[in-house]
Short mmCIF file of C-alpha atoms in Angstrom, two decimals:
data_model
loop_
_atom_site.label_atom_id
_atom_site.label_comp_id
_atom_site.label_asym_id
_atom_site.label_seq_id
_atom_site.Cartn_x
_atom_site.Cartn_y
_atom_site.Cartn_z
CA MET R 1 -11.26 3.64 13.15
CA THR R 2 -14.04 1.84 11.96
CA ASP R 3 -13.29 0.50 8.51
CA THR R 4 -10.50 -1.89 8.37
CA ARG R 5 -11.39 -3.32 4.89
CA GLY R 6 -8.13 -4.32 3.11
CA ILE R 7 -6.20 -4.84 6.35
CA VAL R 8 -6.25 -8.97 7.08
CA HIS R 9 -6.94 -9.67 10.57
CA PRO R 10 -6.70 -5.92 11.94
CA GLN R 11 -6.77 -6.65 15.27
CA VAL R 12 -3.61 -8.37 15.03
CA GLY R 13 -1.83 -5.82 13.05
CA LEU R 14 -2.59 -2.42 15.00
CA GLU R 15 -1.05 -4.38 17.63
CA HIS R 16 2.16 -3.75 15.98
CA PHE R 17 1.88 -0.64 13.93
CA ARG R 18 -0.07 2.60 14.38
CA LEU R 19 -2.45 3.63 11.27
CA GLN R 20 -3.67 7.37 10.92
CA ARG R 21 -5.79 8.24 8.22
CA TYR R 22 -6.18 11.98 7.02
CA GLU R 23 -8.83 13.77 4.50
CA PRO R 24 -7.78 15.10 1.46
CA GLY R 25 -8.08 18.59 0.55
CA GLU R 26 -10.98 20.33 -1.06
CA ARG R 27 -9.15 20.27 -4.53
CA LEU R 28 -8.44 16.40 -4.10
CA ILE R 29 -11.72 14.96 -2.46
CA PRO R 30 -12.98 14.41 -6.15
CA TYR R 31 -10.05 12.05 -6.83
CA VAL R 32 -8.42 11.10 -3.35
CA ASP R 33 -10.07 8.68 -0.70
CA ARG R 34 -7.61 9.27 2.10
CA LEU R 35 -4.29 9.90 2.91
CA TRP R 36 -2.92 7.31 5.36
CA CYS R 37 0.39 7.16 7.86
CA VAL R 38 1.85 3.94 9.37
CA SER R 39 4.61 3.92 12.05
CA TRP R 40 5.98 1.11 13.81
CA ASN R 41 8.64 0.30 16.48
CA LEU R 42 9.56 -3.25 17.19
CA GLU R 43 11.72 -4.97 19.37
CA PRO R 44 15.24 -5.56 17.42
CA GLY R 45 15.11 -8.79 15.82
CA ASN R 46 11.02 -9.06 15.09
CA GLU R 47 9.69 -8.96 12.11
CA PHE R 48 5.79 -8.12 11.38
CA GLU R 49 4.03 -9.53 8.30
CA GLN R 50 0.80 -7.43 7.27
CA PRO R 51 -1.43 -9.08 4.54
CA ILE R 52 -3.06 -6.36 2.39
CA PHE R 53 -5.98 -7.43 0.25
CA ALA R 54 -6.11 -3.56 -1.09
CA HIS R 55 -9.02 -1.89 -2.65
CA PRO R 56 -9.47 -1.98 -6.34
CA ALA R 57 -7.61 1.53 -6.36
CA VAL R 58 -4.22 3.21 -6.69
CA ASN R 59 -1.87 4.05 -3.70
CA VAL R 60 1.43 6.34 -3.87
CA VAL R 61 3.10 5.52 -1.25
CA ILE R 62 6.73 7.17 0.32
CA GLU R 63 8.88 5.29 3.19
CA PRO R 64 12.42 6.01 3.86
CA GLN R 65 13.99 3.18 1.66
CA ARG R 66 11.38 3.44 -1.30
CA ALA R 67 8.64 5.50 -2.74
CA ALA R 68 6.45 4.17 -5.66
CA VAL R 69 3.08 4.36 -7.28
CA TYR R 70 1.14 0.87 -6.66
CA GLY R 71 -1.34 0.24 -9.35
CA PRO R 72 -4.97 -1.83 -8.38
CA PRO R 73 -4.05 -5.02 -7.25
CA THR R 74 -5.40 -8.37 -7.92
CA ARG R 75 -3.60 -10.35 -5.57
CA LEU R 76 -2.84 -10.45 -1.84
CA ALA R 77 0.23 -8.33 -0.87
CA THR R 78 2.16 -8.60 2.46
CA GLN R 79 3.78 -5.66 4.09
CA ARG R 80 7.00 -6.59 6.02
CA GLN R 81 7.84 -4.21 9.24
CA SER R 82 10.96 -4.69 11.08
CA GLY R 83 12.79 -2.01 13.63
CA VAL R 84 11.42 1.68 13.45
CA GLY R 85 10.03 2.71 10.27
CA TRP R 86 7.26 4.82 8.72
CA ALA R 87 5.24 5.03 5.38
CA VAL R 88 3.14 8.12 4.31
CA GLY R 89 0.55 7.01 1.57
CA VAL R 90 -2.25 8.33 -0.67
CA MET R 91 -5.55 6.05 -1.86
CA PHE R 92 -6.89 7.46 -4.79
CA ARG R 93 -10.72 6.57 -5.30
CA PRO R 94 -11.23 3.71 -7.75
CA GLY R 95 -11.34 5.50 -10.97
CA GLY R 96 -9.55 9.06 -9.41
CA ALA R 97 -6.14 8.35 -10.22
CA ARG R 98 -6.87 8.39 -14.37
CA PRO R 99 -6.41 12.23 -14.55
CA PHE R 100 -2.72 11.73 -13.05
CA LEU R 101 -1.89 8.81 -14.27
CA GLY R 102 -3.47 7.79 -17.75
CA THR R 103 -5.50 4.82 -18.52
CA ALA R 104 -6.15 2.41 -15.67
CA ALA R 105 -5.45 -0.90 -17.48
CA GLU R 106 -1.86 -0.13 -17.90
CA TRP R 107 -1.79 0.44 -13.78
CA THR R 108 -3.24 -2.92 -13.04
CA ASP R 109 -0.72 -4.68 -10.81
CA ARG R 110 1.85 -2.26 -11.67
CA VAL R 111 4.59 -0.51 -9.41
CA GLU R 112 6.50 2.23 -10.57
CA PRO R 113 8.85 4.74 -8.62
CA ILE R 114 7.50 8.09 -7.97
CA ALA R 115 10.47 9.91 -9.56
CA ASP R 116 10.06 7.70 -12.84
CA ARG R 117 6.16 9.00 -13.09
CA TRP R 118 6.28 12.71 -12.27
CA ALA R 119 8.18 15.53 -12.97
CA GLY R 120 8.92 16.60 -9.39
CA GLY R 121 8.51 13.16 -8.02
CA ALA R 122 11.81 13.13 -6.50
CA SER R 123 11.69 16.45 -4.99
CA VAL R 124 8.64 15.53 -2.78
CA VAL R 125 10.06 12.40 -1.97
CA ALA R 126 12.98 14.42 -0.39
CA GLU R 127 10.76 16.65 1.33
CA VAL R 128 8.58 14.13 2.75
CA ARG R 129 11.99 12.08 3.72
CA ALA R 130 13.36 15.44 5.19
CA VAL R 131 10.61 15.98 7.60
CA PRO R 132 12.10 15.76 11.23
CA GLY R 133 10.71 14.37 14.31
CA PRO R 134 9.55 10.87 15.37
CA ALA R 135 6.58 9.58 12.76
CA PRO R 136 3.74 10.67 14.77
CA LEU R 137 4.97 14.32 15.02
CA ALA R 138 6.21 14.45 11.52
CA GLU R 139 2.89 12.95 9.64
CA PRO R 140 1.04 16.44 9.43
CA ASP R 141 4.01 17.83 7.48
CA ARG R 142 4.69 14.83 5.30
CA VAL R 143 0.94 15.09 4.52
CA ALA R 144 0.76 18.45 3.79
CA ARG R 145 3.67 17.91 0.99
CA VAL R 146 2.25 15.05 -0.39
CA GLN R 147 -1.26 17.11 -0.43
CA GLU R 148 0.62 20.17 -2.38
CA PHE R 149 2.17 17.75 -5.16
CA LEU R 150 -0.94 15.94 -5.64
CA THR R 151 -3.30 19.37 -5.83
CA ALA R 152 -0.91 20.77 -8.52
CA LEU R 153 -1.14 17.86 -10.51
CA ALA R 154 -5.10 17.90 -10.17
CA PRO R 155 -7.35 18.91 -13.30
CA SER R 156 -8.81 22.48 -12.70
CA ALA R 157 -12.44 20.69 -13.35
CA VAL R 158 -13.31 16.71 -13.19
CA PRO R 159 -13.41 15.08 -16.22
CA PRO R 160 -16.86 13.52 -16.75
CA ASP R 161 -15.93 10.03 -16.95
CA THR R 162 -13.78 10.14 -14.07
CA ALA R 163 -16.56 11.40 -11.79
CA SER R 164 -18.87 8.79 -13.41
CA ALA R 165 -16.08 6.23 -12.73
CA THR R 166 -15.84 7.29 -9.16
CA ALA R 167 -19.47 7.75 -8.32
CA ALA R 168 -19.98 4.06 -9.53
CA ALA R 169 -17.37 2.41 -7.76
CA ALA R 170 -18.49 4.37 -4.41
CA THR R 171 -21.88 3.25 -4.99
CA ILE R 172 -20.57 -0.77 -5.12
CA ALA R 173 -18.71 0.42 -1.87
CA ALA R 174 -21.41 1.86 0.17
CA ASP R 175 -24.40 -0.28 -0.86
CA ARG R 176 -24.27 -3.95 -0.02
CA GLN R 177 -27.13 -4.80 -1.89
CA ILE R 178 -25.20 -4.43 -5.31
CA ARG R 179 -24.30 -7.77 -6.10
CA ARG R 180 -24.37 -8.19 -9.88
CA VAL R 181 -23.39 -5.46 -12.54
CA GLU R 182 -27.10 -5.52 -13.35
CA ASP R 183 -27.92 -4.15 -10.12
CA LEU R 184 -25.00 -1.52 -10.74
CA ALA R 185 -26.69 -0.41 -13.93
CA ILE R 186 -29.96 -0.26 -12.48
CA ARG R 187 -28.88 2.16 -9.58
CA THR R 188 -26.52 4.20 -11.83
CA GLY R 189 -28.23 4.51 -14.79
CA ILE R 190 -25.26 3.29 -17.01
CA GLU R 191 -25.93 0.69 -19.51
CA MET R 192 -23.88 -2.57 -19.05
CA ARG R 193 -21.16 -2.34 -21.62
CA SER R 194 -20.89 1.15 -20.95
CA LEU R 195 -19.83 0.28 -17.44
CA GLN R 196 -17.47 -2.58 -18.80
CA ARG R 197 -15.74 0.49 -20.60
CA LEU R 198 -15.70 2.86 -17.98
CA PHE R 199 -14.36 0.59 -15.27
CA ALA R 200 -11.66 -0.64 -17.85
CA GLY R 201 -10.92 2.84 -18.53
CA HIS R 202 -10.82 4.21 -15.14
CA ILE R 203 -10.47 1.67 -12.41
CA GLY R 204 -8.71 -1.55 -14.43
CA LEU R 205 -10.79 -4.15 -13.19
CA SER R 206 -14.16 -5.08 -14.39
CA PRO R 207 -17.44 -3.84 -12.88
CA LYS R 208 -17.98 -7.67 -11.51
CA LYS R 209 -14.44 -8.05 -10.15
CA VAL R 210 -14.89 -4.76 -8.15
CA ILE R 211 -18.49 -5.74 -6.83
CA ARG R 212 -16.67 -9.12 -5.52
CA ARG R 213 -13.96 -7.46 -4.15
CA TYR R 214 -15.95 -5.30 -2.03
CA ARG R 215 -18.57 -7.94 -1.07
CA LEU R 216 -15.11 -10.08 0.23
CA LEU R 217 -13.90 -7.31 1.81
CA GLU R 218 -16.95 -6.68 3.72
CA ALA R 219 -17.45 -10.26 5.00
CA ALA R 220 -13.77 -10.78 6.06
CA GLU R 221 -14.47 -7.29 8.02
CA ALA R 222 -17.69 -8.91 9.55
CA VAL R 223 -15.63 -12.00 10.90
CA SER R 224 -12.96 -9.31 12.14
CA THR R 225 -15.54 -7.44 14.51
CA GLY R 226 -16.75 -11.02 15.50
CA SER R 227 -19.98 -10.90 13.83
CA SER R 228 -20.84 -14.64 12.54
CA VAL R 229 -21.14 -15.01 8.76
CA SER R 230 -23.31 -17.47 6.67
CA TRP R 231 -20.90 -18.29 3.80
CA ALA R 232 -23.65 -20.36 1.91
CA GLN R 233 -25.42 -16.95 1.99
CA VAL R 234 -22.33 -15.02 0.85
CA ALA R 235 -21.86 -17.33 -2.06
CA VAL R 236 -25.53 -17.02 -2.80
CA ASP R 237 -25.52 -13.05 -2.66
CA LEU R 238 -22.35 -12.76 -4.54
CA GLY R 239 -23.62 -15.13 -7.44
CA PHE R 240 -20.99 -17.75 -6.70
CA SER R 241 -22.09 -21.11 -8.50
CA ASP R 242 -21.98 -22.74 -4.59
CA GLN R 243 -20.03 -22.16 -1.64
CA ALA R 244 -17.17 -24.32 -2.60
CA HIS R 245 -16.67 -21.54 -5.33
CA LEU R 246 -16.79 -18.86 -2.92
CA THR R 247 -14.21 -20.52 -0.58
CA ARG R 248 -11.86 -20.83 -3.94
CA GLU R 249 -12.46 -17.24 -4.16
CA PHE R 250 -11.67 -16.06 -0.85
CA THR R 251 -8.59 -18.23 -0.24
CA ARG R 252 -7.09 -16.84 -3.56
CA ALA R 253 -7.95 -13.38 -1.96
CA PHE R 254 -7.11 -13.77 1.48
CA GLY R 255 -4.66 -16.78 1.56
CA VAL R 256 -6.74 -18.92 3.61
CA SER R 257 -10.34 -20.79 3.61
CA PRO R 258 -13.02 -18.51 5.07
CA ALA R 259 -13.33 -20.88 8.05
CA ARG R 260 -9.78 -20.62 8.74
CA TYR R 261 -9.90 -16.83 8.37
CA ALA R 262 -12.60 -16.71 11.06
CA GLY R 263 -11.23 -19.24 13.68
CA ARG R 264 -7.99 -17.02 13.49
#
């Protein structure tokens, strides 16, 4: 696994849990980035907390005791693990959940039980939980049930605005030279006000916030892989007024300053 963006201090986390990713089926590719499964087996009395600074996207997660739709977050979250456990999830592409959930602005920082969101939601949760066997062996069947459920909900054709939103967000994620909304407008050929409306309706965060989210994720990823990072240059690249401004943003996102993050 080469991309650990979003997992704070991934080397430490992957010592405590197993993470496996699966590609979406053909019908879900326009909407879903990946399906993922996490499992853990900790010593009795031990507990591990994994901070997550998530991608600007919707996740659908099923666990033994809870199952919910998680809207795009604006804050650092924490996943607590103890004993033996598992989770199976779907990470939509930024903007890809609109046909499944409605206007994205209504979902930012929102959590709703799957059973309350979709007719048939309770059934798929029960089916996933009923798959027998230990987590690693049960994962393919759990993933298949979730895929079947979402495939049945997918539109027969990708809505044009959804395609535009996911493509714009994918461009941000893939191109580290995009540092300002003006850069994105040039790359996509979409006028800036139209980008603002598109992101509000499909992603729930402004283009500026999505750009900064990915560039901060990349800076943290570089540190995690042992590469040196010039935080002063990152501040310039992201259009912050100075390095102190970047430090405040990074600390708000990751819970620690860039220097402390690198030190860990």
